[in-house]
Amino acid sequence: MRAAEMRLPIRSFGIFRRLLAQKQTIRPQRRGLGGAAMRLVQFHRHGDEGGIRVGVEQDSGLGVVDLKAFDSSMPSTVRELLELGDKGLECAQRALASGQCMVQRSDIQLLSPVLAPEKVVCVGMNYRDHCLEQNAPIPKEPNIFSKFPSAITGPYADITLPSESQEVDWEVELAFVIGRRGKHIKEEDALSYVAGFTVANDVSARDWQMTRNGKQWLLGKTFDSFCPLGPALVTTNAVKDPHNLNIRCLVNGETVQSSNTDQMIFKTAALVAWVSKFVTLTPGDVFLTGTPPGVGVFRKPPVFLKMSMYLSHKLCICSRTDMKLKAFIPLKGQRGQTTKLLYGAFMVQ
């Protein structure tokens, strides 16, 4: 679509794995940092908004292991944890296995799994079915744009409908986060640079994206709070196939977007390799991988978000079929005021 995004991490391809079996001279490709399947979160305790912590979520979704309480040498943000490489994720795995230093979900507030990344990289027109809904040709190269990191907001944060726009639209997306530094990364090595996956919404002011600001997308994409992200960063080894995930967005309980990540034109490894030709990727960089069809601007007549509406997202992102990522984003209040963003945690269905 004209306002699409990009991102997503992946694990090794089945085809590549078969090639490894046939050619023993080829070195096996790593899926990402570490070998553990985990759901990493950032949180603060109620009443301590400045005390950001890294947590590892239990399978039940009811408890979170406080990593710094388990090991005081560990950092307080996921970005810093990723900068430690395998050392940091191995500590997180030990903390989860210990069952110690557990805090209840009811006692904390979840934040975006990544705060203040160096880059937020987005891909436009990256779903075949999204191109079809607007009669647009299939891109031959990734269509890259960006959001400012200040657009990121997270679970239970506020989202703002700005008074400058009357055409705020939704775009549910699969996102992935870079786990280690790299430049000119080969596509066959790209997955080893991906730390994990999460869910995002590329909230977009279509008037500013499509008709104003010289039709440059940046301002329409980067209002404060226009990048809800999280709640959990699911490590790459927890995802069976990131390119075969059902993805849905609902407005007021009605499904408006429903597709599968197999519709992506440029897959995770291709995106990492392409973008790293131009910029150095660093731990914590966020990729939004694009949105499926069903956005409001291409409806007849167009539909845009209003104060009384709410969004919910459903994305099965784990290898376990009983785990889904749910996100609920009610929009309330008057335009220009903040509206409560409720972004649910990974939980058993």
XYZ file of C-alpha atoms in Angstrom:
349
model
C 0.000 0.000 0.000
C 1.092 3.601 -0.337
C 1.628 3.711 3.341
C 3.222 0.445 4.157
C 5.871 -0.643 6.463
C 8.441 -3.267 6.977
C 9.987 -5.444 9.476
C 10.287 -8.955 10.613
C 12.786 -11.459 11.738
C 12.883 -15.025 10.630
C 14.370 -18.327 11.452
C 16.137 -20.621 9.031
C 14.362 -21.607 5.862
C 13.361 -25.233 5.321
C 14.961 -25.178 1.874
C 18.227 -23.932 3.296
C 18.168 -26.602 5.961
C 17.747 -29.286 3.300
C 20.696 -27.827 1.437
C 22.740 -28.074 4.608
C 21.942 -31.762 4.819
C 23.063 -32.242 1.218
C 26.235 -30.146 1.450
C 28.102 -30.757 4.656
C 30.709 -28.214 3.649
C 28.184 -25.426 4.203
C 28.251 -24.054 7.730
C 24.819 -24.175 9.437
C 23.102 -20.825 9.692
C 22.172 -19.465 13.101
C 18.614 -18.242 13.544
C 19.582 -15.422 15.839
C 21.249 -14.667 19.121
C 21.363 -17.446 21.672
C 19.378 -20.648 21.446
C 16.566 -20.031 23.897
C 12.888 -19.590 23.085
C 11.763 -16.687 25.270
C 9.455 -13.692 25.413
C 11.379 -10.614 26.537
C 9.538 -7.593 27.908
C 10.277 -4.204 29.407
C 8.237 -3.044 32.363
C 8.055 -0.856 35.400
C 6.295 -1.461 38.665
C 3.165 0.542 39.329
C 4.167 3.806 40.969
C 7.764 3.619 39.692
C 7.508 4.895 36.124
C 11.222 5.718 35.913
C 12.352 2.271 36.988
C 12.511 0.426 33.670
C 13.377 -3.273 33.948
C 13.923 -6.181 31.585
C 11.736 -9.209 32.172
C 11.243 -12.706 30.783
C 7.600 -13.681 30.569
C 6.366 -17.028 31.867
C 4.508 -19.326 29.499
C 1.280 -18.596 31.335
C 1.689 -14.873 30.771
C 0.782 -14.270 34.431
C 4.288 -13.686 35.748
C 7.521 -12.013 34.651
C 11.039 -12.770 35.863
C 12.842 -9.558 36.817
C 16.229 -10.068 35.147
C 18.128 -7.417 37.088
C 16.804 -8.781 40.376
C 18.097 -12.199 39.323
C 21.510 -10.840 38.286
C 22.393 -7.263 39.237
C 25.040 -7.111 36.496
C 22.348 -7.293 33.822
C 21.173 -4.055 32.129
C 17.796 -2.382 32.505
C 16.736 -2.275 28.834
C 16.302 -4.903 26.137
C 18.485 -2.902 23.764
C 21.394 -3.062 26.227
C 20.685 -6.747 26.804
C 20.978 -7.418 23.073
C 24.246 -5.505 22.970
C 25.657 -8.154 25.335
C 25.047 -10.815 22.682
C 24.686 -14.442 23.742
C 25.840 -13.624 27.274
C 22.742 -11.551 27.965
C 20.250 -13.998 26.488
C 21.875 -16.945 28.246
C 21.422 -15.128 31.554
C 17.774 -14.470 30.688
C 17.317 -18.163 29.965
C 18.831 -19.125 33.332
C 16.609 -16.612 35.090
C 13.476 -18.034 33.486
C 14.488 -21.604 34.326
C 15.173 -20.686 37.951
C 11.634 -19.533 38.671
C 13.112 -16.884 40.976
C 12.583 -13.117 41.145
C 9.061 -13.403 39.767
C 6.698 -10.436 39.681
C 3.006 -10.699 38.948
C 1.618 -9.131 35.797
C -0.956 -7.340 37.922
C 1.869 -5.485 39.716
C 3.599 -4.100 36.628
C 2.961 -2.114 33.478
C 4.375 -3.435 30.214
C 6.291 -1.031 27.990
C 7.423 -1.313 24.411
C 9.989 -4.163 24.216
C 12.445 -1.679 22.685
C 12.738 1.947 23.756
C 14.721 4.580 21.832
C 16.151 2.353 19.076
C 18.684 3.916 16.764
C 16.439 3.218 13.779
C 12.840 2.341 12.962
C 12.916 0.902 9.434
C 9.633 0.465 7.568
C 8.740 -1.287 4.325
C 5.921 -0.121 2.072
C 3.936 -2.204 -0.388
C 5.328 -5.471 0.950
C 2.178 -7.645 0.857
C 1.000 -8.950 -2.498
C -2.639 -8.766 -1.471
C -2.127 -5.197 -0.264
C -0.759 -4.221 -3.681
C -3.785 -5.825 -5.328
C -6.280 -3.874 -3.225
C -4.929 -0.611 -4.676
C -4.127 -1.899 -8.188
C -0.443 -1.206 -7.634
C 2.390 -3.129 -9.326
C 4.448 -5.579 -7.277
C 7.667 -3.774 -6.239
C 10.910 -5.030 -7.708
C 12.926 -3.631 -4.796
C 11.982 -2.999 -1.170
C 10.239 0.342 -0.653
C 11.979 1.670 2.462
C 10.940 4.565 4.675
C 11.217 5.317 8.374
C 9.557 6.603 11.502
C 11.300 8.627 14.165
C 11.969 6.509 17.272
C 9.906 9.047 19.253
C 6.807 7.624 17.531
C 7.139 4.394 19.538
C 4.667 3.752 22.300
C 3.911 0.544 24.110
C 1.495 -1.496 26.180
C -0.851 0.557 28.328
C 0.635 3.803 27.039
C -1.312 6.641 25.437
C -1.925 7.153 21.742
C -2.809 10.556 20.330
C -5.187 11.487 17.535
C -3.486 14.739 16.444
C -5.561 17.825 15.733
C -3.467 18.319 12.568
C -4.996 15.271 10.854
C -8.518 14.057 10.160
C -7.395 10.877 8.373
C -5.645 8.635 10.903
C -5.528 5.025 9.678
C -4.453 1.606 10.971
C -1.798 -0.837 9.704
C -1.159 -4.007 11.670
C 2.319 -5.381 11.065
C 4.770 -8.046 12.055
C 7.967 -6.457 13.364
C 11.419 -7.772 14.104
C 14.368 -6.451 16.072
C 18.045 -6.581 15.150
C 20.249 -8.416 17.652
C 23.799 -7.615 16.562
C 25.745 -5.037 14.584
C 26.292 -5.546 10.864
C 26.877 -3.857 7.509
C 26.705 -5.362 4.009
C 25.147 -8.507 5.464
C 24.750 -11.411 3.069
C 21.216 -12.708 2.711
C 22.301 -16.232 3.655
C 23.685 -14.848 6.947
C 20.951 -12.310 7.633
C 18.798 -14.354 10.010
C 21.627 -14.631 12.515
C 21.333 -10.863 12.987
C 17.680 -11.041 14.063
C 16.932 -11.191 17.797
C 13.197 -11.765 17.651
C 9.697 -10.727 16.571
C 6.942 -8.569 17.936
C 3.775 -6.885 16.675
C 3.361 -3.256 15.645
C 0.877 -0.854 14.181
C 2.090 1.652 11.633
C -0.495 4.291 12.528
C -0.635 6.712 9.587
C -2.086 10.170 8.930
C -3.110 9.669 5.301
C -3.646 13.367 4.541
C -0.050 14.138 5.500
C 1.262 10.975 3.871
C -0.504 11.185 0.527
C -1.289 14.830 -0.233
C 0.747 17.128 1.989
C 4.471 17.555 2.722
C 5.272 17.001 -0.963
C 3.802 13.486 -0.637
C 6.828 12.482 1.404
C 5.652 9.852 3.895
C 7.688 10.784 6.966
C 5.472 13.348 8.705
C 2.313 11.296 8.155
C 3.980 8.280 9.732
C 5.817 9.759 12.671
C 3.433 11.698 14.902
C 4.059 10.975 18.562
C 2.565 7.573 19.542
C 2.161 6.451 15.894
C 4.179 3.261 16.444
C 2.551 1.003 19.066
C 5.021 -1.813 19.625
C 4.918 -4.967 21.701
C 4.256 -6.149 24.275
C 6.827 -8.972 24.016
C 9.883 -9.590 21.875
C 9.593 -13.268 20.969
C 13.051 -14.664 20.324
C 13.651 -16.141 16.901
C 13.937 -19.707 18.140
C 10.375 -19.535 19.486
C 8.932 -18.914 16.012
C 8.398 -21.919 13.796
C 7.900 -19.975 10.557
C 7.526 -16.165 10.635
C 6.427 -16.235 7.015
C 3.360 -18.316 7.760
C 1.545 -16.372 10.482
C -2.086 -15.324 10.476
C -2.374 -11.592 11.060
C -5.570 -9.678 11.823
C -6.699 -6.205 12.783
C -10.160 -5.427 14.141
C -11.917 -2.082 14.511
C -14.765 -2.015 17.032
C -14.679 -5.815 17.024
C -15.062 -6.073 13.236
C -12.219 -7.641 11.246
C -10.769 -5.079 8.849
C -7.447 -6.760 8.019
C -6.999 -10.516 7.726
C -4.116 -12.122 5.881
C -0.992 -14.220 6.349
C 2.658 -13.243 6.410
C 3.204 -15.634 3.488
C 1.947 -12.715 1.365
C 5.132 -10.778 2.068
C 7.065 -9.936 -1.086
C 10.451 -9.365 0.553
C 11.109 -11.745 3.420
C 13.089 -11.074 6.556
C 16.521 -12.091 5.308
C 16.099 -10.097 2.105
C 15.134 -6.986 4.067
C 18.102 -7.245 6.417
C 20.504 -7.732 3.517
C 18.991 -4.875 1.499
C 18.906 -2.240 4.244
C 22.402 -3.141 5.473
C 23.758 -2.103 2.073
C 22.979 1.484 3.016
C 23.248 1.718 6.800
C 24.916 -0.144 9.637
C 22.369 -2.134 11.613
C 22.748 -2.086 15.391
C 21.153 -4.004 18.282
C 17.652 -2.746 18.975
C 16.915 -1.479 15.454
C 13.246 -2.118 14.705
C 11.924 -3.307 11.334
C 8.231 -2.994 10.403
C 7.661 -5.450 7.574
C 4.548 -4.067 5.910
C 0.789 -4.366 6.228
C -1.869 -6.570 4.597
C -4.987 -5.265 2.814
C -7.950 -3.752 4.596
C -6.634 -0.340 5.618
C -9.186 2.424 5.963
C -7.981 4.709 3.196
C -8.793 2.206 0.426
C -12.289 1.398 1.667
C -15.281 2.751 -0.200
C -15.960 5.163 1.328
C -12.709 5.596 3.284
C -12.847 4.939 7.021
C -10.571 6.618 9.547
C -10.069 6.288 13.275
C -12.309 8.332 15.535
C -12.350 8.875 19.266
C -15.058 6.296 19.915
C -13.340 3.464 18.045
C -10.968 0.800 19.314
C -8.502 -1.471 17.577
C -7.529 -5.030 18.388
C -4.830 -7.141 16.777
C -4.450 -10.892 16.723
C -1.211 -12.433 15.558
C -0.075 -16.001 16.189
C 3.647 -15.456 16.513
C 4.885 -18.422 18.574
C 5.601 -21.990 17.601
C 3.114 -23.082 20.260
C -0.345 -23.042 18.720
C -1.963 -22.005 22.002
C 0.016 -18.774 22.244
C -1.204 -15.650 20.522
C -0.316 -12.012 20.724
C -3.362 -9.855 21.323
C -3.421 -6.093 21.212
C -6.315 -3.809 22.103
C -6.179 -0.112 21.318
C -9.269 1.869 22.374
C -9.411 5.416 21.024
C -11.257 7.811 23.316
C -11.380 11.461 24.259
C -11.274 14.535 22.091
C -9.070 14.947 19.053
C -5.701 16.278 20.051
C -5.907 14.676 23.470
C -4.256 11.425 24.360
C -6.299 8.269 24.084
C -5.629 5.178 26.116
C -3.675 2.450 24.343
C -4.191 -1.040 25.720
C -1.740 -3.451 24.161
C -2.262 -6.950 25.550
C 0.436 -9.429 26.546
C 1.176 -12.878 25.212
C -1.312 -15.144 26.894
C -2.745 -18.630 26.616
C -5.909 -18.734 24.536
